[in-house]
């Protein structure tokens, strides 16, 4: 008996020790090649919407990234954790400037420069990369029928792509591979730019490039094969928490995305997206109201102030993110976000520091779907947790108070990816749908008991 306990103890320890892996997530670098430090407020960067005072070497809150910042972010990853199991990179390499100032060649050159930098700093690390809406010319116009930019990007990423990934990449910039060639583990790289409501080339299509059908099929096969799957992409479904009612997907595409995630949630171990330049997450629910999958939305490297009308404090500090995961089950164990305080960098030195560790900041055991639901419950119920989350949302740039209006926007964007549910959530001031669900069940139960004993 003691021997058996010892054996079990050793097995448990062994499993616990051997199974933690790490991957970096980096996104939205938005290089502005014309950024310059000058006294002329109109000549600092073409990506700014207002005159820029006091620009610094490492960038400015109104501008997209100078090369020095992008370089610094990739070297920071190398400094902080040099040997991740892999890296995910979810796109957007070019500056927020008008299409007329860009071209296929300009976009490809910038994708090429950033790719080269990552390849130089992490020569032996596998990178899974998705294209962002700014990695196309004209921006966001991703055709469903192939494009020179898909072909050339596949060439730039040749060292990262399995040969079998190239045909779907050339067709529509999506692909799937066994994660690190391991049995039972898979990653799916989506091109969700097809679903963006600003993409005029796909508005009338029901399934651009057949990606949804392909996605559904890949997940069905993964299920049959007993695999666990990570999903990455650039533009997330659902709503943007910083501006009420703002969403990116066309509604029919949003529905289809949710249907596929819900149908296959058993095999999905995590979804990782960018585009919002904000640190947040989303929860997907089963039809009977149970949390089944979490999407982690990583902050950007660019500090650029968004030009979305009506949005206050639209800047953020540059952020990068390290995930800890169980290499057997792909369960997410923790999320550690590092950042550059841009003001500090420009005044003193570019110091990348830990911003927060999810399990510490929100007192949860890990970053599984159950724990992310607990985080959401804490945000809904506790002002101090909400405030903390709010400050992290802009990577510790906007330290203002998250009031009741703000709370509603954030809670509803996290828990209601579906458009009509979101509208109801906003109407009800962000009261928790999960709690309503439980209350409903509880009432049914109580009624049933009353009925029985009367
Ligand atoms: C990139 O960063 C590294 C590490 O800090 C530094 O040695 C190198 O000079 C930088 N390169 C450029 C082009 O900024
Ligand atoms: C970007 O790549 C081009 C070649 O495509 C090269 O001439 C240029 O020096 C690179 N710029 C940087 C900052 O790496
Ligand atoms: C991309 O490459 C494929 C395979 O070589 C080719 O069939 C296709 O015509 C190319 N597309 C473009 C737009 O260059
Ligand atoms: C960023 O740095 C500035 C200048 O050192 C400092 O005033 C500010 O408090 C810092 N912000 C955070 C969130 O630490
Ligand atoms: Zn972006
Ligand atoms: Zn984007």
Coordinates of C-alpha atoms and ligand atoms in Angstrom, one line a residue:
X1 CA 0.0 0.0 0.0
X2 CA 2.7 2.6 0.9
X3 CA 4.6 1.4 -2.2
X4 CA 1.6 2.0 -4.4
X5 CA 1.1 5.5 -2.9
X6 CA 4.8 6.2 -3.5
X7 CA 4.4 5.0 -7.1
X8 CA 1.3 7.2 -7.7
X9 CA 3.1 10.1 -6.1
X10 CA 6.1 9.7 -8.4
X11 CA 3.9 9.3 -11.4
X12 CA 1.9 12.5 -10.5
X13 CA 5.1 14.5 -9.9
X14 CA 6.6 13.2 -13.1
X15 CA 3.6 14.2 -15.1
X16 CA 3.5 17.6 -13.4
X17 CA 7.2 18.2 -14.0
X18 CA 7.6 17.0 -17.5
X19 CA 4.5 18.6 -19.0
X20 CA 4.8 22.4 -19.0
X21 CA 5.5 24.0 -22.3
X22 CA 5.7 27.7 -23.4
X23 CA 4.8 29.7 -26.4
X24 CA 5.0 33.4 -27.2
X25 CA 2.1 35.3 -28.8
X26 CA 3.0 38.5 -30.6
X27 CA 0.7 40.6 -32.7
X28 CA 0.0 43.9 -34.5
X29 CA 3.5 45.3 -34.8
X30 CA 2.4 47.9 -37.5
X31 CA 5.8 49.1 -38.6
X32 CA 5.8 52.8 -39.6
X33 CA 9.0 53.1 -41.8
X34 CA 8.7 56.9 -41.9
X35 CA 8.7 57.4 -38.1
X36 CA 11.3 60.0 -37.2
X37 CA 12.3 61.9 -34.1
X38 CA 12.0 65.5 -35.2
X39 CA 10.8 68.9 -33.7
X40 CA 8.2 69.3 -36.5
X41 CA 5.0 67.8 -35.0
X42 CA 3.6 67.2 -38.5
X43 CA 6.6 65.2 -39.7
X44 CA 7.0 62.6 -37.0
X45 CA 4.9 59.8 -38.5
X46 CA 2.3 59.6 -41.3
X47 CA 0.3 57.1 -39.1
X48 CA -0.7 59.8 -36.5
X49 CA -4.1 61.5 -36.7
X50 CA -2.9 64.5 -34.6
X51 CA 0.3 66.5 -34.4
X52 CA 3.0 64.7 -32.4
X53 CA 4.9 66.5 -29.7
X54 CA 7.9 65.1 -28.0
X55 CA 8.4 61.9 -30.1
X56 CA 10.9 59.5 -28.6
X57 CA 13.3 56.9 -30.0
X58 CA 11.0 54.0 -29.0
X59 CA 7.8 55.5 -30.5
X60 CA 4.9 57.7 -29.6
X61 CA 1.4 57.0 -28.4
X62 CA -0.1 58.6 -31.5
X63 CA 2.1 56.7 -34.0
X64 CA 2.7 53.2 -35.3
X65 CA 5.9 51.5 -34.3
X66 CA 9.4 52.7 -35.3
X67 CA 11.7 49.8 -36.3
X68 CA 13.6 50.3 -33.0
X69 CA 10.4 49.3 -31.1
X70 CA 9.7 46.2 -33.2
X71 CA 13.3 45.1 -32.9
X72 CA 13.2 45.7 -29.2
X73 CA 10.0 43.6 -28.8
X74 CA 11.5 40.6 -30.6
X75 CA 14.8 40.8 -28.6
X76 CA 12.8 41.2 -25.4
X77 CA 11.1 37.8 -26.1
X78 CA 14.6 36.4 -26.6
X79 CA 15.8 37.9 -23.4
X80 CA 12.8 36.9 -21.3
X81 CA 12.2 33.4 -22.6
X82 CA 14.6 32.4 -25.3
X83 CA 13.5 28.8 -25.9
X84 CA 9.7 28.6 -26.3
X85 CA 8.3 25.4 -27.8
X86 CA 6.8 27.6 -30.6
X87 CA 5.7 31.2 -31.4
X88 CA 2.3 32.4 -32.7
X89 CA 2.2 35.6 -34.6
X90 CA -1.2 37.0 -35.6
X91 CA -0.3 39.7 -38.2
X92 CA -0.7 43.4 -39.0
X93 CA 2.8 44.6 -40.0
X94 CA 2.1 47.8 -42.0
X95 CA 1.2 51.3 -40.8
X96 CA -2.2 52.9 -40.6
X97 CA -1.8 55.1 -43.7
X98 CA -4.0 55.5 -46.8
X99 CA -3.9 52.8 -49.4
X100 CA -2.6 55.3 -52.0
X101 CA 0.7 55.4 -50.0
X102 CA 1.1 51.6 -50.1
X103 CA 1.4 48.9 -52.8
X104 CA 1.7 45.1 -53.1
X105 CA 5.4 45.5 -53.0
X106 CA 5.5 47.9 -50.0
X107 CA 3.3 45.5 -48.0
X108 CA 5.3 42.5 -49.0
X109 CA 8.6 44.3 -48.1
X110 CA 7.3 45.0 -44.6
X111 CA 6.0 41.5 -44.1
X112 CA 9.4 40.4 -45.3
X113 CA 11.4 42.6 -42.9
X114 CA 9.4 41.5 -39.8
X115 CA 9.6 37.9 -40.8
X116 CA 13.3 38.1 -41.3
X117 CA 13.8 39.7 -37.9
X118 CA 11.9 36.9 -36.2
X119 CA 13.8 34.3 -38.2
X120 CA 17.1 35.9 -37.3
X121 CA 16.3 36.1 -33.5
X122 CA 14.6 32.7 -33.3
X123 CA 16.3 30.7 -36.1
X124 CA 15.3 27.3 -34.7
X125 CA 11.8 28.0 -33.4
X126 CA 8.6 27.0 -35.3
X127 CA 6.4 30.0 -35.9
X128 CA 2.7 29.7 -36.7
X129 CA 1.7 32.9 -38.5
X130 CA -1.7 34.3 -39.6
X131 CA -2.1 37.3 -41.9
X132 CA -3.7 40.5 -40.5
X133 CA -6.1 42.8 -42.5
X134 CA -3.1 45.2 -42.9
X135 CA -1.0 42.6 -44.6
X136 CA -3.0 43.0 -47.8
X137 CA -3.2 45.7 -50.5
X138 CA -5.6 47.4 -50.6
X139 CA -5.9 46.8 -46.8
X140 CA -8.6 44.3 -45.7
X141 CA -9.4 43.2 -49.3
X142 CA -8.6 39.5 -49.1
X143 CA -9.9 37.7 -52.2
X144 CA -11.3 34.2 -51.9
X145 CA -9.6 33.1 -55.1
X146 CA -5.9 33.4 -54.5
X147 CA -3.6 36.5 -54.6
X148 CA 0.0 37.2 -55.4
X149 CA 0.5 38.4 -51.8
X150 CA -0.6 34.9 -50.5
X151 CA 1.9 33.2 -52.7
X152 CA 4.7 35.6 -51.8
X153 CA 4.0 35.4 -48.1
X154 CA 4.1 31.6 -48.3
X155 CA 7.6 32.0 -49.7
X156 CA 8.6 34.4 -47.0
X157 CA 7.3 31.9 -44.4
X158 CA 8.7 28.8 -46.2
X159 CA 10.9 27.8 -43.3
X160 CA 7.9 27.7 -41.0
X161 CA 5.3 26.0 -43.3
X162 CA 5.0 22.2 -43.9
X163 CA 4.8 21.5 -47.6
X164 CA 1.2 20.3 -47.1
X165 CA 0.2 23.7 -45.8
X166 CA 1.1 25.6 -49.0
X167 CA -1.9 24.8 -51.2
X168 CA -4.5 26.2 -48.8
X169 CA -2.2 29.1 -48.1
X170 CA -2.0 29.9 -51.8
X171 CA -5.7 29.6 -52.0
X172 CA -6.7 31.8 -49.0
X173 CA -3.9 32.2 -46.4
X174 CA -5.1 29.5 -44.1
X175 CA -3.6 26.1 -43.1
X176 CA -3.5 23.4 -40.5
X177 CA -0.6 21.3 -39.1
X178 CA 0.0 18.9 -36.4
X179 CA 1.3 21.0 -33.6
X180 CA 5.1 20.6 -33.6
X181 CA 4.5 17.4 -35.7
X182 CA 3.1 15.7 -32.6
X183 CA 0.5 13.0 -32.6
X184 CA -2.8 14.0 -31.0
X185 CA -2.1 17.8 -31.3
X186 CA -3.1 20.2 -34.0
X187 CA -3.1 23.9 -34.8
X188 CA -5.4 25.7 -37.2
X189 CA -4.4 29.0 -38.7
X190 CA -7.5 30.9 -40.0
X191 CA -7.8 33.8 -42.4
X192 CA -10.7 35.6 -40.7
X193 CA -10.1 38.7 -42.8
X194 CA -12.6 37.0 -45.1
X195 CA -15.3 37.8 -42.6
X196 CA -14.4 41.4 -41.9
X197 CA -17.3 43.7 -42.7
X198 CA -14.8 46.0 -44.6
X199 CA -13.8 43.3 -47.0
X200 CA -15.8 44.1 -50.2
X201 CA -14.6 41.0 -52.0
X202 CA -16.4 38.5 -49.7
X203 CA -19.7 40.3 -48.7
X204 CA -21.8 38.2 -51.0
X205 CA -20.1 34.9 -50.5
X206 CA -21.6 32.3 -48.1
X207 CA -18.3 30.6 -47.4
X208 CA -15.2 32.5 -48.8
X209 CA -12.6 30.1 -50.1
X210 CA -14.5 27.2 -48.5
X211 CA -12.7 28.0 -45.3
X212 CA -15.7 27.3 -43.0
X213 CA -16.3 23.9 -44.5
X214 CA -12.6 23.2 -44.3
X215 CA -12.5 24.4 -40.7
X216 CA -15.5 22.2 -39.8
X217 CA -13.9 19.2 -41.6
X218 CA -10.5 19.6 -40.0
X219 CA -12.2 19.7 -36.5
X220 CA -14.3 16.7 -37.2
X221 CA -11.3 14.7 -38.3
X222 CA -9.4 16.0 -35.2
X223 CA -12.3 14.7 -33.1
X224 CA -12.2 11.3 -34.7
X225 CA -8.4 11.2 -34.2
X226 CA -8.7 12.2 -30.6
X227 CA -6.6 15.4 -31.2
X228 CA -6.5 18.6 -29.2
X229 CA -6.5 21.8 -31.2
X230 CA -5.3 25.4 -31.0
X231 CA -6.9 28.0 -33.3
X232 CA -5.3 31.2 -34.2
X233 CA -6.3 34.1 -36.4
X234 CA -6.2 37.9 -36.6
X235 CA -9.7 39.4 -36.5
X236 CA -11.8 38.0 -33.7
X237 CA -15.6 37.4 -33.9
X238 CA -17.9 39.2 -31.5
X239 CA -17.7 42.8 -30.2
X240 CA -15.0 45.3 -29.4
X241 CA -15.2 46.1 -25.7
X242 CA -13.8 49.7 -26.2
X243 CA -16.7 50.9 -28.3
X244 CA -20.3 49.9 -27.7
X245 CA -21.9 48.0 -30.6
X246 CA -18.7 47.8 -32.7
X247 CA -18.0 44.4 -34.3
X248 CA -15.8 43.2 -37.1
X249 CA -17.4 40.2 -38.7
X250 CA -20.4 40.3 -40.9
X251 CA -23.3 38.8 -38.9
X252 CA -23.8 35.6 -41.0
X253 CA -20.1 34.9 -40.7
X254 CA -20.2 35.5 -36.9
X255 CA -23.0 33.0 -36.5
X256 CA -21.2 30.4 -38.5
X257 CA -18.0 30.8 -36.5
X258 CA -19.8 30.4 -33.2
X259 CA -21.7 27.3 -34.5
X260 CA -18.4 25.6 -35.5
X261 CA -16.7 26.4 -32.2
X262 CA -19.7 25.2 -30.2
X263 CA -20.0 22.0 -32.2
X264 CA -16.3 21.1 -31.8
X265 CA -15.6 22.6 -28.4
X266 CA -14.5 19.3 -27.0
X267 CA -11.3 19.2 -29.1
X268 CA -10.6 23.0 -29.0
X269 CA -8.0 23.8 -26.3
X270 CA -7.7 27.5 -27.0
X271 CA -8.2 30.3 -29.5
X272 CA -5.7 33.1 -29.9
X273 CA -6.4 36.3 -31.8
X274 CA -5.2 39.9 -32.2
X275 CA -6.4 43.0 -34.2
X276 CA -8.0 44.9 -31.3
X277 CA -4.7 46.2 -29.9
X278 CA -6.3 45.5 -26.5
X279 CA -5.8 42.8 -23.9
X280 CA -9.0 40.9 -23.4
X281 CA -10.7 37.5 -23.8
X282 CA -14.0 36.0 -24.9
X283 CA -16.0 33.0 -23.7
X284 CA -18.1 30.7 -25.9
X285 CA -21.1 28.8 -24.4
X286 CA -22.8 25.6 -25.3
X287 CA -26.5 25.7 -26.3
X288 CA -27.5 24.9 -22.7
X289 CA -25.3 27.7 -21.3
X290 CA -22.1 26.1 -20.1
X291 CA -18.8 27.8 -20.8
X292 CA -17.0 25.6 -23.4
X293 CA -14.1 27.6 -25.0
X294 CA -12.0 30.6 -24.3
X295 CA -10.5 33.0 -26.8
X296 CA -7.4 35.0 -25.7
X297 CA -7.0 38.4 -27.4
X298 CA -3.4 39.6 -27.1
X299 CA -2.3 43.3 -26.9
X300 CA -0.4 44.9 -29.8
X301 CA 3.2 46.0 -30.1
X302 CA 2.1 49.3 -31.7
X303 CA 1.1 52.0 -29.3
X304 CA -0.9 53.8 -32.0
X305 CA -4.0 55.7 -31.0
X306 CA -7.0 54.3 -32.7
X307 CA -9.0 56.7 -35.0
X308 CA -12.3 54.9 -34.3
X309 CA -14.7 57.8 -33.7
X310 CA -15.8 58.5 -30.2
X311 CA -13.2 56.4 -28.5
X312 CA -11.4 58.1 -25.6
X313 CA -7.8 57.2 -24.6
X314 CA -7.3 55.0 -27.7
X315 CA -3.6 54.3 -27.1
X316 CA -1.8 51.5 -25.3
X317 CA 1.6 50.4 -24.2
X318 CA 3.4 47.8 -26.3
X319 CA 2.8 44.3 -25.0
X320 CA 4.0 40.7 -25.7
X321 CA 2.6 37.6 -24.2
X322 CA 3.9 34.2 -22.9
X323 CA 1.6 31.2 -22.5
X324 CA 2.3 28.3 -20.3
X325 CA 0.6 25.1 -21.4
X326 CA 0.3 21.4 -20.6
X327 CA 2.3 19.7 -23.4
X328 CA 0.1 16.5 -23.1
X329 CA -3.4 18.0 -23.0
X330 CA -2.7 21.5 -24.5
X331 CA -4.6 23.0 -21.5
X332 CA -3.6 26.6 -20.9
X333 CA -1.9 26.8 -17.5
X334 CA -1.1 30.5 -17.3
X335 CA -0.8 33.7 -19.3
X336 CA 2.0 36.2 -18.6
X337 CA 2.0 39.6 -20.2
X338 CA 5.1 41.7 -20.5
X339 CA 5.1 45.3 -21.6
X340 CA 7.2 48.4 -22.4
X341 CA 6.2 51.5 -20.5
X342 CA 6.7 53.8 -23.5
X343 CA 7.0 57.0 -21.4
X344 CA 9.7 55.3 -19.3
X345 CA 11.5 53.9 -22.3
X346 CA 11.7 57.3 -24.0
X347 CA 12.8 59.0 -20.8
X348 CA 15.2 56.4 -19.5
X349 CA 15.7 53.1 -21.2
X350 CA 13.6 50.4 -23.0
X351 CA 12.8 48.2 -20.0
X352 CA 10.4 45.3 -20.8
X353 CA 8.8 44.1 -17.6
X354 CA 6.2 41.7 -16.4
X355 CA 2.8 43.4 -16.4
X356 CA 0.8 40.6 -14.8
X357 CA 0.4 36.9 -14.5
X358 CA -3.2 35.8 -15.0
X359 CA -3.3 33.3 -12.1
X360 CA -1.8 35.8 -9.6
X361 CA -3.8 38.8 -10.7
X362 CA -7.2 37.0 -10.7
X363 CA -6.5 34.3 -8.2
X364 CA -7.4 31.3 -10.4
X365 CA -5.6 28.0 -10.6
X366 CA -5.0 28.0 -14.3
X367 CA -6.3 29.5 -17.6
X368 CA -8.7 26.7 -18.6
X369 CA -12.2 27.6 -19.7
X370 CA -13.5 27.0 -16.1
X371 CA -11.0 29.4 -14.7
X372 CA -11.7 32.0 -17.4
X373 CA -15.4 31.8 -16.5
X374 CA -14.3 32.4 -12.8
X375 CA -12.3 35.4 -14.0
X376 CA -15.4 36.7 -15.8
X377 CA -17.5 36.2 -12.7
X378 CA -15.0 38.2 -10.6
X379 CA -15.0 41.0 -13.1
X380 CA -18.8 41.1 -13.0
X381 CA -19.1 41.0 -9.3
X382 CA -16.1 42.8 -7.9
X383 CA -15.0 46.3 -8.7
X384 CA -11.4 45.9 -7.8
X385 CA -11.0 43.0 -10.2
X386 CA -12.8 44.9 -12.9
X387 CA -10.5 47.9 -12.4
X388 CA -7.4 45.7 -12.6
X389 CA -8.6 44.1 -15.8
X390 CA -9.5 47.5 -17.3
X391 CA -6.0 48.8 -16.7
X392 CA -4.5 45.7 -18.3
X393 CA -6.8 46.1 -21.3
X394 CA -4.8 49.1 -22.5
X395 CA -1.5 47.5 -21.2
X396 CA -1.4 49.9 -18.2
X397 CA -1.8 53.0 -20.3
X398 CA -5.3 54.2 -19.4
X399 CA -5.5 54.0 -15.6
X400 CA -8.9 55.8 -15.4
X401 CA -11.9 54.4 -13.6
X402 CA -14.0 51.8 -15.3
X403 CA -17.5 53.0 -14.4
X404 CA -20.9 51.3 -14.8
X405 CA -21.1 52.0 -18.6
X406 CA -17.6 50.7 -19.1
X407 CA -18.3 47.6 -17.0
X408 CA -21.3 46.8 -19.2
X409 CA -19.3 47.2 -22.4
X410 CA -16.5 44.9 -21.2
X411 CA -18.6 42.2 -19.6
X412 CA -20.9 42.0 -22.6
X413 CA -18.1 41.8 -25.1
X414 CA -16.4 39.0 -23.1
X415 CA -19.5 36.8 -22.6
X416 CA -21.7 37.4 -25.6
X417 CA -20.0 36.8 -29.0
X418 CA -23.4 36.3 -30.6
X419 CA -24.9 39.6 -31.8
X420 CA -28.4 39.3 -30.5
X421 CA -27.3 38.1 -27.1
X422 CA -24.8 41.0 -26.9
X423 CA -27.7 43.4 -27.6
X424 CA -29.7 41.9 -24.8
X425 CA -26.7 42.0 -22.5
X426 CA -26.2 45.7 -23.1
X427 CA -29.9 46.3 -22.5
X428 CA -29.7 44.5 -19.2
X429 CA -26.6 46.4 -18.2
X430 CA -24.3 43.4 -18.4
X431 CA -26.0 41.2 -15.8
X432 CA -24.5 37.8 -16.1
X433 CA -26.2 35.4 -18.5
X434 CA -24.7 32.5 -16.7
X435 CA -26.2 33.5 -13.5
X436 CA -29.5 34.0 -15.2
X437 CA -29.2 30.5 -16.6
X438 CA -28.5 29.0 -13.1
X439 CA -31.3 31.1 -11.6
X440 CA -33.6 29.7 -14.2
X441 CA -32.6 26.1 -13.5
X442 CA -32.8 26.7 -9.8
X443 CA -36.4 28.2 -10.1
X444 CA -37.4 25.2 -12.2
X445 CA -36.0 22.9 -9.5
X446 CA -37.7 24.8 -6.7
X447 CA -41.0 24.8 -8.5
X448 CA -40.7 21.1 -9.2
X449 CA -40.1 20.4 -5.5
X450 CA -42.9 22.7 -4.4
X451 CA -45.2 20.9 -6.8
X452 CA -44.1 17.5 -5.6
X453 CA -44.6 18.3 -1.9
X454 CA -47.9 20.2 -2.2
Ligands
LIG1 C1 18.0 45.3 -32.1 O1 18.1 45.1 -30.7 C2 19.3 44.4 -30.4 C3 19.2 44.0 -28.9 O2 18.9 45.1 -28.1 C4 20.4 45.4 -30.7 O3 21.6 44.8 -30.3 C5 20.4 45.8 -32.1 O4 21.4 46.8 -32.4 C6 19.1 46.3 -32.5 N1 19.0 46.6 -34.0 C7 18.4 47.6 -34.5 C8 18.4 47.7 -36.0 O5 17.8 48.4 -33.8
LIG2 C1 13.8 45.5 -45.4 O1 14.0 44.6 -46.4 C2 14.7 45.1 -47.6 C3 14.8 44.0 -48.6 O2 13.5 43.6 -48.9 C4 16.0 45.7 -47.2 O3 16.6 46.3 -48.3 C5 15.9 46.6 -46.0 O4 17.2 47.0 -45.6 C6 15.1 46.0 -44.9 N1 14.9 47.0 -43.8 C7 15.1 46.7 -42.5 C8 14.8 47.8 -41.5 O5 15.4 45.6 -42.1
LIG3 C1 0.1 31.1 -56.8 O1 0.8 29.9 -57.0 C2 0.0 28.8 -57.5 C3 0.9 27.6 -57.5 O2 2.1 27.8 -58.1 C4 -0.4 29.2 -58.9 O3 -1.2 28.2 -59.4 C5 -1.2 30.5 -58.8 O4 -1.6 30.9 -60.1 C6 -0.4 31.6 -58.1 N1 -1.3 32.7 -57.9 C7 -1.0 34.0 -58.2 C8 -2.0 35.0 -58.0 O5 0.2 34.3 -58.5
LIG4 C1 5.4 54.7 -16.8 O1 6.5 55.5 -16.7 C2 6.3 56.8 -16.3 C3 7.6 57.6 -16.3 O2 8.6 56.9 -15.6 C4 5.6 56.8 -14.9 O3 5.3 58.1 -14.5 C5 4.3 55.9 -14.9 O4 3.8 55.8 -13.7 C6 4.7 54.6 -15.5 N1 3.4 53.8 -15.7 C7 3.2 52.6 -15.1 C8 1.9 52.0 -15.3 O5 4.0 52.1 -14.3
LIG5 ZN1 -3.7 46.0 -35.9
LIG6 ZN1 -6.0 44.3 -37.7

